CSV table of C-alpha atoms in Angstrom, one decimal:
chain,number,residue,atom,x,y,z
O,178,UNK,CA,-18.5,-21.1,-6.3
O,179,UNK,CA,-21.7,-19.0,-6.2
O,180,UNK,CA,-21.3,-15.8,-8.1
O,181,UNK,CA,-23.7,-12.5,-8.5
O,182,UNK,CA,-23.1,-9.7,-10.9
O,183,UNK,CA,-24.6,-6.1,-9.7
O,184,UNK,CA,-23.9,-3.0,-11.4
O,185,UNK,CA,-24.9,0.4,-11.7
O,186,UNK,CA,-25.5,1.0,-15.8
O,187,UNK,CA,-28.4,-0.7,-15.3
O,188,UNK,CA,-29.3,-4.4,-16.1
O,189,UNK,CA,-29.0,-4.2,-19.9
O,190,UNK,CA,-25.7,-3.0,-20.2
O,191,UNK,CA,-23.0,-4.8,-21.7
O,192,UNK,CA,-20.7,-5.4,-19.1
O,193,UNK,CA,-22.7,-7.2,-17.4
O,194,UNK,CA,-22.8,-9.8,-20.3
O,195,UNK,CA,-19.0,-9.7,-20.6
O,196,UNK,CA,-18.3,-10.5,-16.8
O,197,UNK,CA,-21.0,-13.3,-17.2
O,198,UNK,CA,-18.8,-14.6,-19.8
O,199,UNK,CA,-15.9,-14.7,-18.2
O,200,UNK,CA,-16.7,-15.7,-14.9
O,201,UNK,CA,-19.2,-18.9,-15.9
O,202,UNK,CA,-16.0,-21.4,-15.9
O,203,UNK,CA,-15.8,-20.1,-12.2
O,204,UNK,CA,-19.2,-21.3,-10.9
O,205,UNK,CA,-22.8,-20.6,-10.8
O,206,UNK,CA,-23.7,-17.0,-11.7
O,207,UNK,CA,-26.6,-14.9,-10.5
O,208,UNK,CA,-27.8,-11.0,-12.0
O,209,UNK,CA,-29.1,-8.7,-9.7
O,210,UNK,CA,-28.8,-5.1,-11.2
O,211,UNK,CA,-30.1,-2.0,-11.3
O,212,UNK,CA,-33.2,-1.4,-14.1
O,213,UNK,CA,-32.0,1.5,-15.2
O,214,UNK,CA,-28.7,3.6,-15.6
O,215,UNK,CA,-27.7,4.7,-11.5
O,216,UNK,CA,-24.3,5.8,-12.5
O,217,UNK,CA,-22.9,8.6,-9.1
O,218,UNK,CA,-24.9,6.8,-6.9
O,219,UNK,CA,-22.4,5.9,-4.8
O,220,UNK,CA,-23.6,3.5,-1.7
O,221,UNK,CA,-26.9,5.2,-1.2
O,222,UNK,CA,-29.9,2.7,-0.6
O,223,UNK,CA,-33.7,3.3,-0.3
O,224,UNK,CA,-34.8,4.0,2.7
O,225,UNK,CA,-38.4,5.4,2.8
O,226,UNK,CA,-40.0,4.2,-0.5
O,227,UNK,CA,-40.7,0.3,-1.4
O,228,UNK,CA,-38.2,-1.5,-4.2
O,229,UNK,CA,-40.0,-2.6,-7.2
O,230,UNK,CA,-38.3,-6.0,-8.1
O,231,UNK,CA,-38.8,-8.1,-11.1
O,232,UNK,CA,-37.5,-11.4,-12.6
O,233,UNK,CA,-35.4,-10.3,-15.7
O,234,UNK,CA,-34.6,-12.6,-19.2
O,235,UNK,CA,-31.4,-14.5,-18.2
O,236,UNK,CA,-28.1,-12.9,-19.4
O,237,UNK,CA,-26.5,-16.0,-21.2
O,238,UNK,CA,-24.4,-18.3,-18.9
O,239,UNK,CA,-26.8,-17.1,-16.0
O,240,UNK,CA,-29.0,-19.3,-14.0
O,241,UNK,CA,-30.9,-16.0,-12.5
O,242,UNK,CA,-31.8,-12.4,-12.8
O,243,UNK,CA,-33.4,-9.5,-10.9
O,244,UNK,CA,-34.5,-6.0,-12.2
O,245,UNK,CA,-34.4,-3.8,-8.8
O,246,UNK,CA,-35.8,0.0,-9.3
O,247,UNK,CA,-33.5,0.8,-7.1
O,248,UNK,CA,-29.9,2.1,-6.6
O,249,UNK,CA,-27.1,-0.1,-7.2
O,250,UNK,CA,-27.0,-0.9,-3.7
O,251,UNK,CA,-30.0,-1.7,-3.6
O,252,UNK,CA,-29.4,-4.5,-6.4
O,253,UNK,CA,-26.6,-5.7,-4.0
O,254,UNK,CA,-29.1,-6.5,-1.2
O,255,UNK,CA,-31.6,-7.7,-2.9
O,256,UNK,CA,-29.5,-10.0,-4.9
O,257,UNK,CA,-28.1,-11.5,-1.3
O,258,UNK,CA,-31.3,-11.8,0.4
O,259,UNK,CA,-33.8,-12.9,-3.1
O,260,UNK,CA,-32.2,-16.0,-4.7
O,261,UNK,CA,-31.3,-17.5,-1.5
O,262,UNK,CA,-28.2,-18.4,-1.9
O,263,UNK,CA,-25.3,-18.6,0.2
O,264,UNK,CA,-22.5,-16.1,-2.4
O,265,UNK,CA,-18.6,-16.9,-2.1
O,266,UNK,CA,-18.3,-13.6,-4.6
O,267,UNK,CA,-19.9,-10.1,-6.0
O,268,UNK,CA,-18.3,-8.9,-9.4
O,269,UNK,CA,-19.7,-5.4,-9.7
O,270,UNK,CA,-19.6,-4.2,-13.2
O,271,UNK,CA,-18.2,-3.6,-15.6
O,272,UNK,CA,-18.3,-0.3,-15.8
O,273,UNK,CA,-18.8,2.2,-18.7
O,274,UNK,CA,-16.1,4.2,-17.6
O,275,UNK,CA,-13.4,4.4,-15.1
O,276,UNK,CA,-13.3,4.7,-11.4
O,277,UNK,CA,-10.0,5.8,-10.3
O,278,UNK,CA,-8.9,8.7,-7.8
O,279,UNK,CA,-11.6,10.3,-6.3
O,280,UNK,CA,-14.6,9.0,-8.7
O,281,UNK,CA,-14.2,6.1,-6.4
O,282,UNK,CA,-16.1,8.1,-3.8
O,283,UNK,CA,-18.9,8.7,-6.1
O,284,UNK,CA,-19.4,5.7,-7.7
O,285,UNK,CA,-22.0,3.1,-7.8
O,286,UNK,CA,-19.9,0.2,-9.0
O,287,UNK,CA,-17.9,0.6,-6.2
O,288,UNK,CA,-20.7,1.2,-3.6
O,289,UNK,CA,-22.7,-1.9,-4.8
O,290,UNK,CA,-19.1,-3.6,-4.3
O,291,UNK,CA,-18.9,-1.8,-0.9
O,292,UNK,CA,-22.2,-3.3,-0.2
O,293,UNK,CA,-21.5,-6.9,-0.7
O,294,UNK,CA,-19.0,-6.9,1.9
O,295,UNK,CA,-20.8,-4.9,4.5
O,296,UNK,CA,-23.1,-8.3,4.2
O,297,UNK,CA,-19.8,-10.5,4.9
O,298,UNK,CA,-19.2,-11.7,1.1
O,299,UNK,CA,-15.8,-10.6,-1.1
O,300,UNK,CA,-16.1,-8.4,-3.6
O,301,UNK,CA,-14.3,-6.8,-6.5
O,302,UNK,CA,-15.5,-3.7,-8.6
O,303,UNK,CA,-14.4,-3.9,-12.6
O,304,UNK,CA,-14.2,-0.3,-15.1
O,305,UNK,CA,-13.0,0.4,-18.0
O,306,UNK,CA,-12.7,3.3,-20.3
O,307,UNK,CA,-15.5,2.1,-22.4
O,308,UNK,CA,-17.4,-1.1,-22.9
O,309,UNK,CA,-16.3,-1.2,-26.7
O,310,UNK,CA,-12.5,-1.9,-26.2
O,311,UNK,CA,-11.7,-5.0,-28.1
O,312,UNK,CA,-9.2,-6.8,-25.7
O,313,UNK,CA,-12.1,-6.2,-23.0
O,314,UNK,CA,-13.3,-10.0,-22.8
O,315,UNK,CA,-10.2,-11.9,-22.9
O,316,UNK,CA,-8.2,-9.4,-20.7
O,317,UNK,CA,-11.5,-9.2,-18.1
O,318,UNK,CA,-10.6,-13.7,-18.6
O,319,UNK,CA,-7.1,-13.3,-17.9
O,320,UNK,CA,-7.8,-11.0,-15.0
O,321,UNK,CA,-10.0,-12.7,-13.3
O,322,UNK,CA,-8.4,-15.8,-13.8
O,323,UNK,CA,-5.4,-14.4,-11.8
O,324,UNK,CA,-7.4,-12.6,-8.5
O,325,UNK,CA,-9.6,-15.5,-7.8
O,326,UNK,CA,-6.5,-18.4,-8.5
O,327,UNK,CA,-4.5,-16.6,-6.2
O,328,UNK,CA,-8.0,-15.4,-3.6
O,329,UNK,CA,-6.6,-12.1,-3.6
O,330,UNK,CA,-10.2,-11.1,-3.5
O,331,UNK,CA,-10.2,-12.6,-0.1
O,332,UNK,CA,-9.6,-9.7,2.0
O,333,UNK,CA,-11.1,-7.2,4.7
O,334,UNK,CA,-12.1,-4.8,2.1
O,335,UNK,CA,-12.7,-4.9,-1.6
O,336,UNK,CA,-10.8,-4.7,-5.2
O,337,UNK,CA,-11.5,-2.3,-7.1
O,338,UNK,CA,-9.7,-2.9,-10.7
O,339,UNK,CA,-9.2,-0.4,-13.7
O,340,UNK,CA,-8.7,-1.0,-17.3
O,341,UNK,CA,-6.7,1.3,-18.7
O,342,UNK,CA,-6.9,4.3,-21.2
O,343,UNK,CA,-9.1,3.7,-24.1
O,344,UNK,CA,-6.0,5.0,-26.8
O,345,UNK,CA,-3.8,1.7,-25.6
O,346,UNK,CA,-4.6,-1.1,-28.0
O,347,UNK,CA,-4.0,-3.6,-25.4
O,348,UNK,CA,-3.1,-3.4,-21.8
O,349,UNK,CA,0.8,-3.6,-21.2
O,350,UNK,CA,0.3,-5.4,-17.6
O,351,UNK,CA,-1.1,-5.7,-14.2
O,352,UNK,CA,0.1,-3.6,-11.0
O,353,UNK,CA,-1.4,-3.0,-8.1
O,354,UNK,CA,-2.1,0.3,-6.9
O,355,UNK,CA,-3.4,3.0,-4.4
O,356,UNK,CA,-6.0,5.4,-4.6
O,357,UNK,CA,-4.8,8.7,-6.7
O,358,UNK,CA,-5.9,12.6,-6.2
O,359,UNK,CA,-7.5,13.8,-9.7
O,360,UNK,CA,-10.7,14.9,-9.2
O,361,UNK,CA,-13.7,16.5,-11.3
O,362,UNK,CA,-14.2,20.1,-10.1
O,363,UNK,CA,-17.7,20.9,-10.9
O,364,UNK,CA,-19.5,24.5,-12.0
O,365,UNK,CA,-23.1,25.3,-11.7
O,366,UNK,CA,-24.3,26.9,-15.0
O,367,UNK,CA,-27.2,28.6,-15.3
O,368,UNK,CA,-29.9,27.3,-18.6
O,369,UNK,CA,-30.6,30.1,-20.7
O,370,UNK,CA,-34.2,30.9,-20.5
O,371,UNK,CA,-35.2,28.4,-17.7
O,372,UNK,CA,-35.6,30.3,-14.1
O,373,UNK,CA,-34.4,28.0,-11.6
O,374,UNK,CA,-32.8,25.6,-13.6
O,375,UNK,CA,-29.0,24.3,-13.7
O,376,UNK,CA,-26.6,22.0,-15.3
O,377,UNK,CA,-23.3,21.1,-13.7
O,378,UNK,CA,-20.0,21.9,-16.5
O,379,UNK,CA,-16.9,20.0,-15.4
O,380,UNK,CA,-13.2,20.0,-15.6
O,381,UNK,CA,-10.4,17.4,-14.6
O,382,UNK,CA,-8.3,18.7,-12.1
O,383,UNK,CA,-5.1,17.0,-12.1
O,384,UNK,CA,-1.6,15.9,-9.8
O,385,UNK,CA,1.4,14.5,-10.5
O,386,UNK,CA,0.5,10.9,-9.4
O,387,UNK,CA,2.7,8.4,-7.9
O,388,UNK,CA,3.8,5.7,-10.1
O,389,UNK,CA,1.9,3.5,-7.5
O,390,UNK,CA,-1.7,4.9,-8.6
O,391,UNK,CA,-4.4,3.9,-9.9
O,392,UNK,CA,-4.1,7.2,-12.0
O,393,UNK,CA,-0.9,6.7,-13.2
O,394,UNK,CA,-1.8,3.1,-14.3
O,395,UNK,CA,-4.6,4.4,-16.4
O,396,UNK,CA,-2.9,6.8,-18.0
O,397,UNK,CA,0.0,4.5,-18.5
O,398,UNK,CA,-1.8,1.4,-20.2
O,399,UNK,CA,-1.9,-1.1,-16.9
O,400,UNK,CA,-4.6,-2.6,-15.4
O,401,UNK,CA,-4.7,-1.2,-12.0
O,402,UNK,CA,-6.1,-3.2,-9.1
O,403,UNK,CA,-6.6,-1.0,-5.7
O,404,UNK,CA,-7.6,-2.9,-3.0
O,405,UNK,CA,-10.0,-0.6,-1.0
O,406,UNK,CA,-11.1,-0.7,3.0
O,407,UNK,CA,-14.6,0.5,3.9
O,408,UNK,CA,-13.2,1.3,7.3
O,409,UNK,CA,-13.2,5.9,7.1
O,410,UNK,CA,-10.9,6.1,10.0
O,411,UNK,CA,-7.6,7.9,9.8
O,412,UNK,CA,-5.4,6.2,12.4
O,413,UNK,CA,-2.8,7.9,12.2
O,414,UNK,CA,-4.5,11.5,13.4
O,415,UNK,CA,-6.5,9.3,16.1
O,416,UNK,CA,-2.8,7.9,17.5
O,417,UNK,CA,-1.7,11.3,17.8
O,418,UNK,CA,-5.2,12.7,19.2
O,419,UNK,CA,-5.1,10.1,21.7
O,420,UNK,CA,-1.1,11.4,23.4
């Protein structure tokens, strides 16, 4: 199996050295990620400026790396198209921080994820609370392990899987999940003595999730996986539209 790691904390992050661990008993693995931190980027790719791409030391357990100044999208592609290889898989992440409920809208780990199988290859998009969780390598193994045994990965969409809360000590299981509702509601605040100049202040606006969420899961100490369509349509208000 031909593997590439993207990501969107940029190509000297830690996660990416985890999932290379854990995923080198699986096949051949490839790096292709961002140079820098592109964290909210969500699927954007560059457009109307050139991509500054560079051959990068080799994570251990890597046979290959790119640094892409680009988005983490743009890591995706260029990844696909620059080592010429033919991928069975994209592991995007892991992330330095979660990407449940409606983060997954603005995030980059999921958008580089999003890209892989726009090009026709599986995907799966890994978080976790932070990247200094000390069950994070062996349960990222076990994990793993179990989605590409059983080719759950294999699907029309993506996965996109969540560790859980940083206070658990250890996860307490595996369910999977849909998509939950909290969501950061964001302020513009004014800088004191800079005309013109702003910083966002947010808050976590929450629900009372399902047991089924992704939410719930986090905040409950499983490992959520959500399997995730890039299709936007709402069928259900089309079928009625259409009587």
């Amino acid at each position: 199996m031909n593997i590439l790691l993207v990501n969107d904390d940029g190509i000297e992050s830690k996660g990416l050295e985890i999932l290379a661990r854990a995923l080198t008993p699986h096949g051949k693995v490839y790096v292709s990620a961002p140079a820098v931190q592109q964290s909210a980027k969500s699927h954007a790719i560059s457009l109307s400026s050139t991509l500054k791409i560079e051959q990068a030391p080799l994570i251990p357990g890597t046979l290959g790396a790119l640094k892409v100044y680009g988005t983490p999208a743009d890591a995706t592609r260029a990844g696909l198209s620059l080592f010429n290889i033919e991928f069975d898989l994209v592991v995007s992440g892991i992330n330095d921080g979660p990407n449940i409920a409606m983060d997954i809208l603005y995030s980059g780990t999921v958008g580089a994820a999003k890209e892989a199988k726009i090009y026709g290859v599986n995907a799966i998009a890994i978080s976790a609370d932070n990247l200094e969780l000390d069950y994070l390598y062996d349960e990222a193994i076990k994990t793993l392990d179990e989605v590409i045994e059983n080719k759950s990965y294999i699907n029309d969409g993506i996965l996109n899987i969540n560790f859980p809360k940083f206070s658990f000590e250890k996860p307490k299981g595996v369910i999977y999940t849909h998509q939950g509702r909290r969501y950061y509601h964001s302020e513009f605040v004014k800088k004191t003595n800079e005309e013109d100049t702003y910083y966002l202040k947010g808050s976590l606006t929450r629900y009372n999730e399902e047991l089924t969420s992704d939410v719930w899961a986090f905040e409950n100490g499983y490992i959520s996986i959500t399997p995730i369509t890039l299709s936007r349509t709402d069928f259900d208000l089309l079928n009625k539209l259409n009587k």
